[in-house]
């Protein structure tokens, strides 16, 4: 089918876009529930139950976006999948162990005998922390072109911390939206305390990417691109300000504006993601492999795309249904 | 050990741990739907009590399945890059369809199924239960399509060492797919039947005489009694299909070295690959020929046909395949014996669970995990039986492995094994803890007073 021109051009691009959207959705959705896990040690035992209740019906579907993203990388860009994942062997293993621990701790903490609950709470925190740090580390290594030098490791260690703080910040924003009274007030404090992670993280990645790669430097800092792209950093700065101001108005008696911090945090994530996507396009493995070189056979991509066109709107629809059913402030989770 | 062997053990360990939980959720989803529909039809609260107990087991098993499944999707890339590089054009779309049609469906509706009973209308809760059960089954379908294709590949052509799809119908409906899929779905049904019977028997032995434990005990035992003959028949069909497409696997299963007629069915033997013969054989004369060829002098292929001129062995390691197969079949016959005897005793003069002697109730408790044993043994038979191939005749396991330093693989393997052992112990412990708690009367607690807006969202139960 040559409806849109050469399928070896538009199919890889479409799949790169789909994969990008999945990663973005994953980072926002699992970002907030990982963040809630990272914030666990700051909460009382009763608050921990509410925190888990606020993410309980969603976390499973949130993690499925990671499976979709990695699945798209696997099916659409098989060569890149192998190169990237073998280069990130250890952080991937740490992330997976973290995901295992936190995923099962959700269930065990309420089903195991009561004396064991503290242990599972701790494992839930530890798993969330391991996952967030590992993802931040992978982001850092990817930005540095997947090289194994000492500088790369140091930079990746820094992004690991920043991403974890950024996750806990969006997690706190989610809690502001879903909780009330003392816990909500605490969440406001946590969110304020987490903004620096977001700013420094954004700053570090924005500075490092053009410095590491002359190609990316040229993409950003030559005329006329520099003017066309200027709205991106400016908007990000505006979002940070708006986020800060919305937090200062919370908590309040009518709960007015409790949705605002989460909304601004999502917008910030989107802006940051667009910046990264622009920098790295058309490469899927930085400076080594473009999406066009790494793509699977067009006939295989086509058959997935046909399914995706029907299925992805349905996924969107019933995900929205789930968020609607469990809308409002979090209540105790019960099977009856 | 080298990277290849460590990677194989690592993937084997992950996939073995993973399959335990989908094996439960695939069939348990449908059993839960059955409980819910019985409740809708009769209004009898014992069905809802059964639902509430088993939905907890479902939730726990589902979480274990999800997290161990994510691990595997990454390991394709971290440990086996050659797999996707060679057959990615075929495996890719099949995996993508699994994620798109199954994973999201089950993950999203699981929330409503677990926590939505008082929040959504009754029909939506029943629909969510159905969609979760349907999702798990779809997932099994796609993954078994891919697995079967790796055993009996067709519908593709090789260009420059990479497989390209030529006919998707042939790929999906490849020769071993229907047999393998039904064999696995029945295995899942049996695993759940014996798990339900075993945990219910445990509750019974602790003195639980509630109506809900009676219905679950009966459901488990009758379900097992009904499915096991179907499984034995299906297993035989699957074996004949394997004989046609992967004779070397059947030769290893039977421990048959030379292609010959009048092959005995070996009950015991120690296959010796160095000497290329069996030691301490105990067998039933002609029986293997009768099972596989339906006549006593039927010719059964032997392992020695699968050694190349230069001595390269192109058949699977014999002892693991030979023994896994016997463990699977032995467990199957133990299931047959127990479920039929218990069914007979319960149906005789309609005595119900009271008709089952205490000894038999005791036997049911360890048999709660017989489905796991048989399923794992069956998968070891078929997967080790495919070696040295990863995709039969197309790609060997050796060429697909990643060039990762062995110590990396070894360290992560040790970490995975430690976590899996811990989680498995915790899982089994919690199952029995939940059963014990149910015996003590797990009455619905009064709802904790909720503040302000949260309580306004609570819709009265249907």
Short mmCIF file of C-alpha atoms in Angstrom, two decimals, chain B residues 204-444:
data_model
loop_
_atom_site.label_atom_id
_atom_site.label_comp_id
_atom_site.label_asym_id
_atom_site.label_seq_id
_atom_site.Cartn_x
_atom_site.Cartn_y
_atom_site.Cartn_z
CA UNK B 204 -12.72 -28.80 55.47
CA UNK B 205 -10.02 -30.53 57.54
CA UNK B 206 -9.80 -27.45 59.77
CA UNK B 207 -13.48 -27.88 60.51
CA UNK B 208 -15.00 -25.47 57.99
CA UNK B 209 -18.50 -26.76 57.09
CA UNK B 210 -19.78 -23.57 55.44
CA UNK B 211 -21.90 -23.74 52.30
CA UNK B 212 -19.25 -21.92 50.31
CA UNK B 213 -16.57 -24.51 51.10
CA UNK B 214 -18.99 -27.27 50.06
CA UNK B 215 -19.63 -25.69 46.65
CA UNK B 216 -15.97 -24.96 46.00
CA UNK B 217 -14.92 -28.49 47.00
CA UNK B 218 -17.49 -29.96 44.65
CA UNK B 219 -16.61 -27.52 41.87
CA UNK B 220 -12.92 -28.43 42.15
CA UNK B 221 -13.36 -32.21 42.29
CA UNK B 222 -15.96 -32.45 39.53
CA UNK B 223 -14.02 -30.07 37.31
CA UNK B 224 -10.91 -32.21 37.74
CA UNK B 225 -12.81 -35.45 37.09
CA UNK B 226 -14.32 -34.00 33.93
CA UNK B 227 -11.16 -32.47 32.47
CA UNK B 228 -8.59 -35.19 33.18
CA UNK B 229 -9.87 -37.77 30.64
CA UNK B 230 -10.09 -35.01 28.04
CA UNK B 231 -6.50 -34.07 28.86
CA UNK B 232 -5.19 -37.63 28.56
CA UNK B 233 -6.86 -37.94 25.16
CA UNK B 234 -5.56 -34.51 24.06
CA UNK B 235 -2.06 -35.30 25.31
CA UNK B 236 -2.02 -38.42 23.16
CA UNK B 237 -3.13 -36.42 20.10
CA UNK B 238 -0.44 -33.84 20.82
CA UNK B 239 2.16 -36.62 21.05
CA UNK B 240 1.15 -38.00 17.65
CA UNK B 241 1.42 -34.52 16.19
CA UNK B 242 4.92 -34.20 17.67
CA UNK B 243 5.86 -37.60 16.21
CA UNK B 244 4.99 -36.25 12.78
CA UNK B 245 6.83 -32.92 13.04
CA UNK B 246 9.55 -33.42 15.69
CA UNK B 247 10.32 -37.17 15.73
CA UNK B 248 13.61 -36.58 17.61
CA UNK B 249 11.62 -35.22 20.57
CA UNK B 250 9.40 -38.30 20.71
CA UNK B 251 12.49 -40.51 20.44
CA UNK B 252 13.92 -38.76 23.51
CA UNK B 253 10.60 -39.00 25.36
CA UNK B 254 10.53 -42.76 24.74
CA UNK B 255 14.28 -43.22 25.30
CA UNK B 256 14.46 -45.00 21.93
CA UNK B 257 17.97 -44.97 20.39
CA UNK B 258 17.51 -47.04 17.23
CA UNK B 259 14.75 -46.71 14.66
CA UNK B 260 12.97 -50.04 15.04
CA UNK B 261 9.68 -51.87 15.40
CA UNK B 262 8.19 -53.44 18.57
CA UNK B 263 9.46 -50.60 20.80
CA UNK B 264 8.64 -51.13 24.50
CA UNK B 265 7.07 -48.45 26.69
CA UNK B 266 9.76 -47.76 29.26
CA UNK B 267 8.52 -47.24 32.81
CA UNK B 268 12.02 -46.76 34.17
CA UNK B 269 15.45 -46.29 32.60
CA UNK B 270 18.60 -44.25 33.00
CA UNK B 271 19.45 -42.91 29.53
CA UNK B 272 23.22 -42.75 29.00
CA UNK B 273 24.16 -40.37 26.19
CA UNK B 274 27.85 -41.27 26.30
CA UNK B 275 27.19 -44.94 25.67
CA UNK B 276 24.07 -44.13 23.62
CA UNK B 277 21.94 -46.71 25.43
CA UNK B 278 19.67 -47.06 28.46
CA UNK B 279 20.63 -48.65 31.73
CA UNK B 280 18.25 -50.50 34.06
CA UNK B 281 15.36 -50.59 31.62
CA UNK B 282 11.93 -51.67 32.87
CA UNK B 283 9.29 -51.61 30.16
CA UNK B 284 6.07 -52.98 28.73
CA UNK B 285 6.88 -54.82 25.48
CA UNK B 286 5.56 -53.30 22.22
CA UNK B 287 3.57 -50.65 24.07
CA UNK B 288 5.34 -47.57 22.67
CA UNK B 289 4.82 -48.88 19.13
CA UNK B 290 1.14 -49.46 19.92
CA UNK B 291 0.64 -45.97 21.38
CA UNK B 292 2.51 -44.15 18.62
CA UNK B 293 1.71 -46.33 15.58
CA UNK B 294 -1.34 -48.24 16.82
CA UNK B 295 0.25 -51.62 16.01
CA UNK B 296 2.75 -53.80 17.88
CA UNK B 297 5.28 -53.87 15.03
CA UNK B 298 5.01 -50.14 14.28
CA UNK B 299 8.37 -48.52 13.49
CA UNK B 300 9.32 -45.73 15.90
CA UNK B 301 12.12 -43.30 15.00
CA UNK B 302 15.30 -43.50 17.11
CA UNK B 303 17.75 -40.89 18.38
CA UNK B 304 20.71 -42.22 16.39
CA UNK B 305 19.05 -40.95 13.19
CA UNK B 306 19.67 -37.41 14.47
CA UNK B 307 23.46 -37.47 14.66
CA UNK B 308 25.24 -35.79 11.74
CA UNK B 309 28.09 -37.45 9.81
CA UNK B 310 30.67 -35.43 11.75
CA UNK B 311 29.19 -36.54 15.09
CA UNK B 312 27.23 -33.31 15.81
CA UNK B 313 24.24 -34.26 17.93
CA UNK B 314 21.03 -32.71 16.55
CA UNK B 315 18.63 -34.25 19.05
CA UNK B 316 17.71 -32.96 22.50
CA UNK B 317 19.46 -34.08 25.72
CA UNK B 318 17.74 -37.40 26.45
CA UNK B 319 17.51 -37.82 30.23
CA UNK B 320 15.72 -34.50 31.06
CA UNK B 321 13.13 -35.02 28.30
CA UNK B 322 12.67 -38.70 29.19
CA UNK B 323 12.10 -37.96 32.88
CA UNK B 324 10.01 -34.78 32.60
CA UNK B 325 7.66 -36.71 30.34
CA UNK B 326 7.27 -39.48 32.92
CA UNK B 327 6.64 -37.01 35.74
CA UNK B 328 3.92 -35.31 33.69
CA UNK B 329 2.17 -38.55 32.78
CA UNK B 330 2.51 -39.94 36.32
CA UNK B 331 0.97 -36.80 37.83
CA UNK B 332 -1.85 -36.99 35.28
CA UNK B 333 -2.73 -40.51 36.36
CA UNK B 334 -2.61 -39.53 40.04
CA UNK B 335 -5.09 -36.75 39.18
CA UNK B 336 -7.35 -39.24 37.41
CA UNK B 337 -7.34 -41.61 40.37
CA UNK B 338 -8.02 -38.97 43.00
CA UNK B 339 -10.68 -36.95 41.19
CA UNK B 340 -12.65 -39.98 40.03
CA UNK B 341 -12.53 -41.69 43.42
CA UNK B 342 -13.59 -38.48 45.21
CA UNK B 343 -16.36 -37.81 42.68
CA UNK B 344 -17.67 -41.35 43.06
CA UNK B 345 -17.71 -41.08 46.85
CA UNK B 346 -19.44 -37.69 46.78
CA UNK B 347 -22.08 -38.77 44.27
CA UNK B 348 -22.77 -42.13 45.94
CA UNK B 349 -26.12 -41.76 47.74
CA UNK B 350 -25.64 -38.00 47.29
CA UNK B 351 -23.50 -37.81 50.40
CA UNK B 352 -21.48 -34.82 49.21
CA UNK B 353 -18.18 -33.96 50.93
CA UNK B 354 -19.22 -36.03 53.98
CA UNK B 355 -18.84 -39.14 51.81
CA UNK B 356 -15.12 -38.50 51.30
CA UNK B 357 -12.90 -40.20 53.92
CA UNK B 358 -10.47 -38.06 55.87
CA UNK B 359 -7.45 -39.76 54.31
CA UNK B 360 -8.59 -38.69 50.87
CA UNK B 361 -9.12 -35.12 52.06
CA UNK B 362 -5.52 -35.18 53.33
CA UNK B 363 -4.34 -36.41 49.94
CA UNK B 364 -6.09 -33.52 48.21
CA UNK B 365 -4.07 -30.87 50.07
CA UNK B 366 -0.64 -31.59 48.50
CA UNK B 367 -2.42 -32.37 45.22
CA UNK B 368 -3.46 -28.70 45.19
CA UNK B 369 -0.15 -28.10 43.40
CA UNK B 370 -0.20 -31.20 41.18
CA UNK B 371 -1.24 -29.01 38.26
CA UNK B 372 1.94 -26.97 38.63
CA UNK B 373 4.11 -30.09 38.66
CA UNK B 374 2.46 -31.56 35.59
CA UNK B 375 2.48 -28.26 33.69
CA UNK B 376 6.16 -27.59 34.35
CA UNK B 377 7.11 -31.17 33.52
CA UNK B 378 5.12 -30.91 30.29
CA UNK B 379 6.78 -27.64 29.29
CA UNK B 380 10.24 -29.05 30.06
CA UNK B 381 9.44 -32.03 27.84
CA UNK B 382 8.43 -29.92 24.89
CA UNK B 383 10.96 -27.07 25.26
CA UNK B 384 14.06 -29.09 26.13
CA UNK B 385 12.79 -31.49 23.49
CA UNK B 386 13.21 -28.76 20.86
CA UNK B 387 16.92 -28.30 21.60
CA UNK B 388 19.40 -27.63 20.08
CA UNK B 389 16.95 -25.52 18.10
CA UNK B 390 15.34 -22.30 19.30
CA UNK B 391 13.16 -22.21 16.20
CA UNK B 392 13.01 -25.74 14.79
CA UNK B 393 15.25 -25.99 11.73
CA UNK B 394 15.69 -22.20 11.48
CA UNK B 395 17.71 -20.87 14.43
CA UNK B 396 19.78 -22.64 17.06
CA UNK B 397 19.75 -21.51 20.67
CA UNK B 398 23.51 -21.02 20.55
CA UNK B 399 23.41 -18.41 17.75
CA UNK B 400 20.70 -16.34 19.45
CA UNK B 401 22.43 -15.72 22.78
CA UNK B 402 23.69 -12.26 23.75
CA UNK B 403 27.36 -11.43 24.07
CA UNK B 404 27.05 -10.47 27.76
CA UNK B 405 29.86 -11.38 30.20
CA UNK B 406 29.04 -14.62 32.06
CA UNK B 407 29.50 -13.04 35.54
CA UNK B 408 26.71 -10.51 34.73
CA UNK B 409 24.35 -13.31 33.79
CA UNK B 410 25.43 -15.36 36.80
CA UNK B 411 24.90 -12.52 39.30
CA UNK B 412 21.48 -11.56 37.98
CA UNK B 413 20.52 -15.24 37.85
CA UNK B 414 21.39 -15.66 41.53
CA UNK B 415 19.35 -12.57 42.39
CA UNK B 416 16.33 -13.78 40.40
CA UNK B 417 16.50 -17.25 41.96
CA UNK B 418 16.64 -15.84 45.49
CA UNK B 419 13.64 -13.59 44.83
CA UNK B 420 11.64 -16.33 43.14
CA UNK B 421 12.24 -18.73 46.04
CA UNK B 422 11.15 -16.06 48.51
CA UNK B 423 8.05 -15.11 46.52
CA UNK B 424 7.00 -18.69 45.94
CA UNK B 425 7.23 -19.41 49.67
CA UNK B 426 5.30 -16.22 50.44
CA UNK B 427 2.65 -17.06 47.82
CA UNK B 428 1.98 -20.58 49.08
CA UNK B 429 2.10 -19.35 52.68
CA UNK B 430 -0.48 -16.65 51.95
CA UNK B 431 -2.82 -19.10 50.16
CA UNK B 432 -2.98 -21.27 53.27
CA UNK B 433 -3.17 -18.21 55.51
CA UNK B 434 -6.19 -16.92 53.55
CA UNK B 435 -7.80 -20.37 53.78
CA UNK B 436 -7.22 -20.49 57.53
CA UNK B 437 -8.64 -16.99 57.91
CA UNK B 438 -11.72 -18.00 55.93
CA UNK B 439 -12.27 -20.90 58.36
CA UNK B 440 -12.26 -18.50 61.31
CA UNK B 441 -15.07 -16.62 59.58
CA UNK B 442 -13.83 -13.81 57.38
CA UNK B 443 -16.96 -11.74 57.92
CA UNK B 444 -17.23 -8.43 56.09
#
